[in-house]
């Protein structure tokens, strides 16, 4: 996608080709926030909660500086939101599940963790399937239709992926690819608290092919598990969760300072934005921005806690979002973790927080009604 956008920018003689990429990623993020706002209204039927969700989406997600980085985190954000949007708004089950499968499979090629949403949906629907089997009400005709929908959806997503990839003429050396074993090994690095480790990357790169690299990764992973022990591993998981969930800027101050060239632009709006986003001496207002983002993020996490209240929501979408985010958390605990990896799912966190507020409102009403 980035290659296609870069070519389009060069074709139309853009002075800064990356500007089109950044404009596209910003549009995708804004669209994700808009769709998540519609989902909140669909769930709650409350304008107040919808406005609250929209405000969080604008300030925490749409104004987050990660949107100016030409990377897949912002572009891939649309796929989880689309999956929930389709789940809530498409009444025809075959079309609904087809679109969800298409979104998740296509999103997988951008960010593999997006497939977790599809896994969560499969888990939830497997219970309904098991119930129908026990009651002997399962229709073979419907199963055949659903299987056909799955095949078509996966095929379409794979086709789109192939068309997009074909635009990139760069030949990649498959022997240099980093597999899941590398990220599993890095996630067990207690010295770096399971975050990115340049030493681990250099170690994995030192092997000439995938097979030898995987074997080496597994060996180191076993050694690290043995050294950690049960208590050490639990402490590492706590550290990884803190590193992942304890930053409302999604790790901007840790990873967002890798810009090498800054265009000379001394306009007033540029100076204002740099004062909030830059983490160096030019970022005079960065602490204000980071504090505001942290407050919003903690507000979201607190509101999510209210989802345990026994009040029901429409269409059971709460279960899908909750299970999806739980799966993402488990994935980050097992493999390399970064706060930035949550940014792609930030609209889902915002939606789930509004579900928590929705239930908390019902709790307050129940308390008021008690004589």
Short mmCIF file of C-alpha atoms in Angstrom, two decimals:
data_model
loop_
_atom_site.label_atom_id
_atom_site.label_comp_id
_atom_site.label_asym_id
_atom_site.label_seq_id
_atom_site.Cartn_x
_atom_site.Cartn_y
_atom_site.Cartn_z
CA UNK A 1 0.00 0.00 0.00
CA UNK A 2 2.77 2.42 0.93
CA UNK A 3 4.58 1.65 -2.32
CA UNK A 4 1.42 2.32 -4.37
CA UNK A 5 0.81 5.63 -2.60
CA UNK A 6 4.44 6.64 -3.07
CA UNK A 7 4.21 5.91 -6.80
CA UNK A 8 1.01 7.92 -7.12
CA UNK A 9 2.67 10.84 -5.34
CA UNK A 10 5.65 10.70 -7.72
CA UNK A 11 3.32 10.40 -10.72
CA UNK A 12 1.57 13.66 -9.83
CA UNK A 13 4.85 15.36 -8.92
CA UNK A 14 4.17 15.87 -5.21
CA UNK A 15 6.95 18.00 -3.65
CA UNK A 16 7.04 15.59 -0.70
CA UNK A 17 5.89 12.06 -1.78
CA UNK A 18 5.50 10.92 1.81
CA UNK A 19 2.87 13.63 2.32
CA UNK A 20 0.33 11.55 0.38
CA UNK A 21 1.08 8.51 2.57
CA UNK A 22 0.62 10.57 5.71
CA UNK A 23 -2.60 12.08 4.36
CA UNK A 24 -3.93 8.60 3.58
CA UNK A 25 -3.01 7.19 7.00
CA UNK A 26 -4.59 10.23 8.69
CA UNK A 27 -7.76 9.70 6.66
CA UNK A 28 -7.87 6.01 7.66
CA UNK A 29 -7.47 6.91 11.34
CA UNK A 30 -10.22 9.55 11.14
CA UNK A 31 -12.51 7.09 9.35
CA UNK A 32 -11.80 4.50 12.05
CA UNK A 33 -12.73 6.98 14.77
CA UNK A 34 -15.92 7.93 12.88
CA UNK A 35 -17.00 4.28 12.45
CA UNK A 36 -16.23 3.51 16.09
CA UNK A 37 -18.40 6.47 17.08
CA UNK A 38 -21.27 5.04 15.03
CA UNK A 39 -20.74 1.70 16.79
CA UNK A 40 -20.97 3.38 20.20
CA UNK A 41 -24.30 4.96 19.23
CA UNK A 42 -25.55 1.63 17.87
CA UNK A 43 -24.67 -0.06 21.17
CA UNK A 44 -25.88 2.57 23.63
CA UNK A 45 -28.56 4.66 21.85
CA UNK A 46 -27.12 7.48 23.93
CA UNK A 47 -25.96 10.76 22.44
CA UNK A 48 -23.96 11.60 25.58
CA UNK A 49 -21.97 8.37 25.43
CA UNK A 50 -21.53 8.81 21.68
CA UNK A 51 -20.13 12.32 22.13
CA UNK A 52 -17.87 11.05 24.91
CA UNK A 53 -16.61 8.22 22.68
CA UNK A 54 -16.07 10.64 19.81
CA UNK A 55 -14.10 13.00 22.06
CA UNK A 56 -11.84 10.19 23.23
CA UNK A 57 -11.39 9.04 19.66
CA UNK A 58 -10.40 12.50 18.46
CA UNK A 59 -7.97 13.39 21.25
CA UNK A 60 -6.49 9.98 22.05
CA UNK A 61 -6.45 8.40 18.57
CA UNK A 62 -6.87 10.95 15.76
CA UNK A 63 -4.52 13.54 17.32
CA UNK A 64 -1.94 10.96 18.34
CA UNK A 65 1.43 11.68 16.65
CA UNK A 66 1.72 8.09 15.42
CA UNK A 67 -0.48 9.05 12.47
CA UNK A 68 2.46 10.94 10.94
CA UNK A 69 4.63 7.82 10.80
CA UNK A 70 4.31 5.96 7.44
CA UNK A 71 3.77 2.56 9.01
CA UNK A 72 1.10 -0.13 9.14
CA UNK A 73 -0.13 0.70 12.66
CA UNK A 74 -2.37 3.53 11.50
CA UNK A 75 -3.35 2.01 8.13
CA UNK A 76 -4.33 -1.32 9.69
CA UNK A 77 -6.56 0.37 12.28
CA UNK A 78 -9.55 0.33 9.93
CA UNK A 79 -9.81 -3.48 9.80
CA UNK A 80 -10.70 -4.20 13.48
CA UNK A 81 -13.19 -1.32 13.44
CA UNK A 82 -14.80 -2.60 10.23
CA UNK A 83 -15.17 -6.07 11.75
CA UNK A 84 -17.12 -4.67 14.73
CA UNK A 85 -19.07 -2.26 12.50
CA UNK A 86 -20.20 -5.11 10.23
CA UNK A 87 -21.09 -7.25 13.24
CA UNK A 88 -23.39 -4.52 14.55
CA UNK A 89 -24.96 -3.22 11.37
CA UNK A 90 -25.25 -6.02 8.78
CA UNK A 91 -28.42 -8.03 9.48
CA UNK A 92 -27.83 -10.76 6.90
CA UNK A 93 -25.60 -13.27 8.72
CA UNK A 94 -23.93 -14.64 5.60
CA UNK A 95 -23.02 -11.19 4.34
CA UNK A 96 -22.04 -10.06 7.83
CA UNK A 97 -19.64 -12.93 8.48
CA UNK A 98 -18.29 -12.75 4.94
CA UNK A 99 -17.36 -9.09 5.38
CA UNK A 100 -15.86 -9.74 8.82
CA UNK A 101 -13.74 -12.59 7.48
CA UNK A 102 -12.64 -10.48 4.51
CA UNK A 103 -11.66 -7.57 6.80
CA UNK A 104 -9.76 -9.73 9.28
CA UNK A 105 -7.91 -11.82 6.69
CA UNK A 106 -6.92 -8.75 4.67
CA UNK A 107 -5.96 -6.97 7.89
CA UNK A 108 -3.81 -9.96 8.84
CA UNK A 109 -1.45 -9.15 5.97
CA UNK A 110 -0.97 -5.68 7.47
CA UNK A 111 -0.89 -6.68 11.14
CA UNK A 112 -1.03 -10.41 12.01
CA UNK A 113 -2.67 -9.67 15.37
CA UNK A 114 -5.87 -8.57 13.60
CA UNK A 115 -6.69 -12.23 12.93
CA UNK A 116 -7.31 -12.53 16.67
CA UNK A 117 -10.69 -10.85 16.13
CA UNK A 118 -11.68 -13.61 13.73
CA UNK A 119 -10.48 -16.23 16.22
CA UNK A 120 -12.57 -14.57 18.94
CA UNK A 121 -15.64 -14.64 16.68
CA UNK A 122 -15.03 -18.32 15.86
CA UNK A 123 -14.79 -19.16 19.58
CA UNK A 124 -18.03 -17.34 20.40
CA UNK A 125 -19.94 -18.92 17.52
CA UNK A 126 -18.61 -22.37 18.32
CA UNK A 127 -20.68 -22.34 21.52
CA UNK A 128 -23.84 -21.57 19.53
CA UNK A 129 -22.90 -24.32 17.08
CA UNK A 130 -22.37 -26.80 19.90
CA UNK A 131 -25.77 -25.92 21.34
CA UNK A 132 -27.45 -26.56 17.99
CA UNK A 133 -25.66 -29.87 17.68
CA UNK A 134 -26.91 -30.97 21.10
CA UNK A 135 -30.45 -29.91 20.25
CA UNK A 136 -30.13 -31.47 16.77
CA UNK A 137 -31.29 -28.24 15.12
CA UNK A 138 -28.19 -27.72 13.02
CA UNK A 139 -28.97 -27.18 9.35
CA UNK A 140 -26.53 -28.76 6.91
CA UNK A 141 -27.72 -26.36 4.23
CA UNK A 142 -26.76 -23.35 6.34
CA UNK A 143 -23.39 -24.93 7.14
CA UNK A 144 -22.75 -25.38 3.43
CA UNK A 145 -23.68 -21.75 2.71
CA UNK A 146 -21.45 -20.54 5.52
CA UNK A 147 -18.54 -22.68 4.33
CA UNK A 148 -18.96 -21.21 0.86
CA UNK A 149 -18.95 -17.69 2.32
CA UNK A 150 -15.73 -18.44 4.19
CA UNK A 151 -14.00 -19.76 1.07
CA UNK A 152 -15.10 -16.80 -1.05
CA UNK A 153 -14.16 -14.22 1.62
CA UNK A 154 -10.71 -15.70 2.22
CA UNK A 155 -10.15 -16.02 -1.53
CA UNK A 156 -11.11 -12.37 -2.15
CA UNK A 157 -8.87 -11.13 0.66
CA UNK A 158 -5.96 -13.20 -0.63
CA UNK A 159 -6.61 -11.91 -4.15
CA UNK A 160 -6.54 -8.28 -3.04
CA UNK A 161 -3.35 -8.96 -1.09
CA UNK A 162 -1.69 -10.48 -4.16
CA UNK A 163 -2.69 -7.52 -6.35
CA UNK A 164 -1.27 -5.04 -3.83
CA UNK A 165 1.95 -7.01 -3.31
CA UNK A 166 2.46 -7.35 -7.08
CA UNK A 167 2.95 -3.57 -7.25
CA UNK A 168 6.13 -3.90 -5.21
CA UNK A 169 8.90 -5.08 -7.52
CA UNK A 170 11.45 -5.38 -4.72
CA UNK A 171 12.54 -8.99 -4.27
CA UNK A 172 12.83 -10.01 -0.64
CA UNK A 173 15.25 -12.65 0.59
CA UNK A 174 13.05 -15.21 2.36
CA UNK A 175 16.05 -16.59 4.25
CA UNK A 176 16.27 -13.31 6.17
CA UNK A 177 12.71 -13.32 7.47
CA UNK A 178 12.08 -13.25 11.22
CA UNK A 179 9.55 -15.87 12.27
CA UNK A 180 7.42 -16.13 15.40
CA UNK A 181 10.22 -17.95 17.23
CA UNK A 182 12.31 -14.78 17.09
CA UNK A 183 9.56 -12.67 18.67
CA UNK A 184 8.87 -15.38 21.24
CA UNK A 185 12.56 -15.39 22.20
CA UNK A 186 12.61 -11.59 22.39
CA UNK A 187 9.47 -11.63 24.54
CA UNK A 188 11.39 -13.67 27.12
CA UNK A 189 14.26 -11.18 27.36
CA UNK A 190 14.07 -10.18 31.02
CA UNK A 191 16.84 -7.61 30.58
CA UNK A 192 14.68 -5.64 28.13
CA UNK A 193 11.40 -6.56 29.87
CA UNK A 194 10.19 -8.40 26.78
CA UNK A 195 10.34 -5.29 24.59
CA UNK A 196 12.38 -4.80 21.41
CA UNK A 197 16.00 -5.86 21.80
CA UNK A 198 18.64 -4.90 19.22
CA UNK A 199 20.90 -7.64 20.60
CA UNK A 200 18.26 -10.28 19.92
CA UNK A 201 17.75 -8.93 16.41
CA UNK A 202 21.49 -9.07 15.69
CA UNK A 203 21.60 -12.60 17.12
CA UNK A 204 18.77 -13.80 14.87
CA UNK A 205 20.32 -12.09 11.84
CA UNK A 206 23.58 -13.92 12.43
CA UNK A 207 22.04 -17.17 11.11
CA UNK A 208 21.99 -17.65 7.33
CA UNK A 209 18.62 -19.36 6.90
CA UNK A 210 15.20 -19.67 8.51
CA UNK A 211 15.60 -23.20 9.86
CA UNK A 212 18.86 -22.56 11.71
CA UNK A 213 17.47 -19.24 12.99
CA UNK A 214 14.34 -20.90 14.36
CA UNK A 215 16.33 -23.64 16.07
CA UNK A 216 18.60 -21.05 17.68
CA UNK A 217 15.62 -18.97 18.81
CA UNK A 218 13.94 -21.99 20.41
CA UNK A 219 17.16 -22.94 22.19
CA UNK A 220 17.60 -19.45 23.66
CA UNK A 221 13.89 -19.30 24.60
CA UNK A 222 14.18 -22.57 26.54
CA UNK A 223 17.28 -21.27 28.34
CA UNK A 224 15.53 -18.05 29.30
CA UNK A 225 12.46 -19.89 30.58
CA UNK A 226 14.69 -22.12 32.68
CA UNK A 227 16.56 -19.12 34.12
CA UNK A 228 13.37 -17.23 34.89
CA UNK A 229 11.51 -20.01 36.62
CA UNK A 230 7.85 -19.69 37.58
CA UNK A 231 8.25 -16.60 39.80
CA UNK A 232 10.59 -14.89 37.39
CA UNK A 233 8.25 -15.50 34.47
CA UNK A 234 5.27 -14.08 36.39
CA UNK A 235 7.32 -10.98 37.24
CA UNK A 236 8.28 -10.64 33.59
CA UNK A 237 4.61 -10.82 32.54
CA UNK A 238 3.79 -8.05 35.02
CA UNK A 239 6.60 -5.91 33.59
CA UNK A 240 5.41 -6.56 30.05
CA UNK A 241 1.85 -5.59 30.92
CA UNK A 242 3.09 -2.39 32.55
CA UNK A 243 5.19 -1.56 29.50
CA UNK A 244 2.23 -2.20 27.20
CA UNK A 245 -0.64 -0.56 29.12
CA UNK A 246 1.07 2.19 31.09
CA UNK A 247 1.50 4.77 28.32
CA UNK A 248 -1.36 6.83 26.91
CA UNK A 249 0.86 8.05 24.05
CA UNK A 250 1.39 4.40 23.00
CA UNK A 251 5.13 4.66 23.49
CA UNK A 252 5.67 7.86 21.49
CA UNK A 253 8.38 9.19 23.81
CA UNK A 254 10.15 5.81 23.66
CA UNK A 255 9.90 5.03 19.95
CA UNK A 256 8.57 8.15 18.24
CA UNK A 257 11.85 10.05 18.12
CA UNK A 258 13.42 8.33 15.14
CA UNK A 259 12.91 11.14 12.65
CA UNK A 260 16.19 11.93 10.89
CA UNK A 261 15.23 14.86 8.69
CA UNK A 262 12.87 17.68 9.62
CA UNK A 263 11.59 19.93 6.78
CA UNK A 264 12.30 23.61 7.34
CA UNK A 265 8.91 25.06 8.12
CA UNK A 266 8.67 27.84 10.66
CA UNK A 267 4.99 28.65 10.25
CA UNK A 268 2.98 29.34 13.39
CA UNK A 269 0.89 26.14 13.23
CA UNK A 270 4.06 24.07 12.73
CA UNK A 271 5.71 25.56 15.80
CA UNK A 272 2.57 24.92 17.87
CA UNK A 273 2.32 21.27 16.81
CA UNK A 274 6.03 20.66 17.38
CA UNK A 275 5.76 22.13 20.86
CA UNK A 276 3.20 19.41 21.73
CA UNK A 277 4.61 16.45 19.79
CA UNK A 278 8.38 16.82 19.93
CA UNK A 279 10.09 15.17 22.87
CA UNK A 280 13.32 17.19 22.60
CA UNK A 281 14.04 20.80 23.57
CA UNK A 282 11.50 22.03 20.97
CA UNK A 283 8.66 20.19 22.70
CA UNK A 284 7.87 22.78 25.34
CA UNK A 285 4.30 21.50 25.73
CA UNK A 286 5.00 17.79 25.33
CA UNK A 287 4.36 17.05 29.02
CA UNK A 288 0.93 18.69 28.70
CA UNK A 289 0.12 16.49 25.71
CA UNK A 290 1.47 13.30 27.32
CA UNK A 291 -0.40 13.97 30.57
CA UNK A 292 -3.69 14.56 28.75
CA UNK A 293 -3.26 11.36 26.74
CA UNK A 294 -2.40 9.42 29.90
CA UNK A 295 -5.52 10.69 31.69
CA UNK A 296 -7.72 9.65 28.76
CA UNK A 297 -6.05 6.23 28.57
CA UNK A 298 -6.48 5.59 32.31
CA UNK A 299 -10.11 6.71 31.99
CA UNK A 300 -10.62 4.11 29.26
CA UNK A 301 -9.03 1.32 31.32
CA UNK A 302 -11.13 2.22 34.38
CA UNK A 303 -14.35 2.31 32.35
CA UNK A 304 -13.56 -1.10 30.85
CA UNK A 305 -13.60 -2.53 34.39
CA UNK A 306 -17.35 -1.78 34.58
CA UNK A 307 -17.94 -4.26 31.76
CA UNK A 308 -18.04 -7.00 34.42
CA UNK A 309 -21.45 -5.67 35.55
CA UNK A 310 -24.25 -8.10 34.62
CA UNK A 311 -26.21 -5.75 32.36
CA UNK A 312 -26.63 -6.89 28.76
CA UNK A 313 -25.71 -4.94 25.62
CA UNK A 314 -27.09 -5.17 22.10
CA UNK A 315 -26.11 -8.06 19.85
CA UNK A 316 -23.52 -9.35 22.32
CA UNK A 317 -20.83 -7.21 20.68
CA UNK A 318 -19.26 -6.67 24.09
CA UNK A 319 -18.20 -10.33 24.14
CA UNK A 320 -16.55 -10.05 20.72
CA UNK A 321 -14.58 -6.92 21.62
CA UNK A 322 -13.61 -8.20 25.08
CA UNK A 323 -12.43 -11.57 23.82
CA UNK A 324 -10.52 -9.92 20.97
CA UNK A 325 -8.66 -7.53 23.28
CA UNK A 326 -8.00 -10.36 25.73
CA UNK A 327 -6.45 -12.31 22.86
CA UNK A 328 -4.28 -9.33 21.93
CA UNK A 329 -3.10 -9.05 25.55
CA UNK A 330 -2.21 -12.75 25.67
CA UNK A 331 -0.35 -12.43 22.37
CA UNK A 332 1.73 -9.53 23.70
CA UNK A 333 2.47 -11.42 26.90
CA UNK A 334 3.79 -14.38 24.92
CA UNK A 335 5.73 -12.47 22.28
CA UNK A 336 7.50 -9.14 21.97
CA UNK A 337 5.43 -6.36 23.53
CA UNK A 338 5.23 -2.65 22.77
CA UNK A 339 2.70 0.00 23.74
CA UNK A 340 2.60 0.97 20.06
CA UNK A 341 1.05 -2.40 19.20
CA UNK A 342 -2.14 -1.36 21.02
CA UNK A 343 -2.62 1.72 18.85
CA UNK A 344 -4.14 -0.31 16.02
CA UNK A 345 -6.80 -1.58 18.46
CA UNK A 346 -7.34 1.74 20.25
CA UNK A 347 -10.84 2.29 18.71
CA UNK A 348 -11.90 -1.08 20.17
CA UNK A 349 -10.63 -0.01 23.60
CA UNK A 350 -12.64 3.20 23.25
CA UNK A 351 -15.78 1.26 22.28
CA UNK A 352 -15.40 -1.16 25.19
CA UNK A 353 -14.92 1.77 27.58
CA UNK A 354 -18.23 3.23 26.41
CA UNK A 355 -19.84 -0.17 27.01
CA UNK A 356 -18.48 0.03 30.57
CA UNK A 357 -19.96 3.51 31.01
CA UNK A 358 -23.23 2.25 29.54
CA UNK A 359 -23.39 -0.47 32.20
CA UNK A 360 -22.28 1.89 34.96
CA UNK A 361 -25.17 4.19 34.06
CA UNK A 362 -27.58 1.28 34.52
CA UNK A 363 -25.99 0.55 37.91
CA UNK A 364 -26.56 4.13 39.03
CA UNK A 365 -30.20 3.91 37.91
CA UNK A 366 -30.67 0.71 39.90
CA UNK A 367 -29.19 2.33 42.98
CA UNK A 368 -31.49 5.34 42.63
CA UNK A 369 -34.52 3.08 42.33
CA UNK A 370 -33.68 1.22 45.55
CA UNK A 371 -35.92 2.61 48.35
#
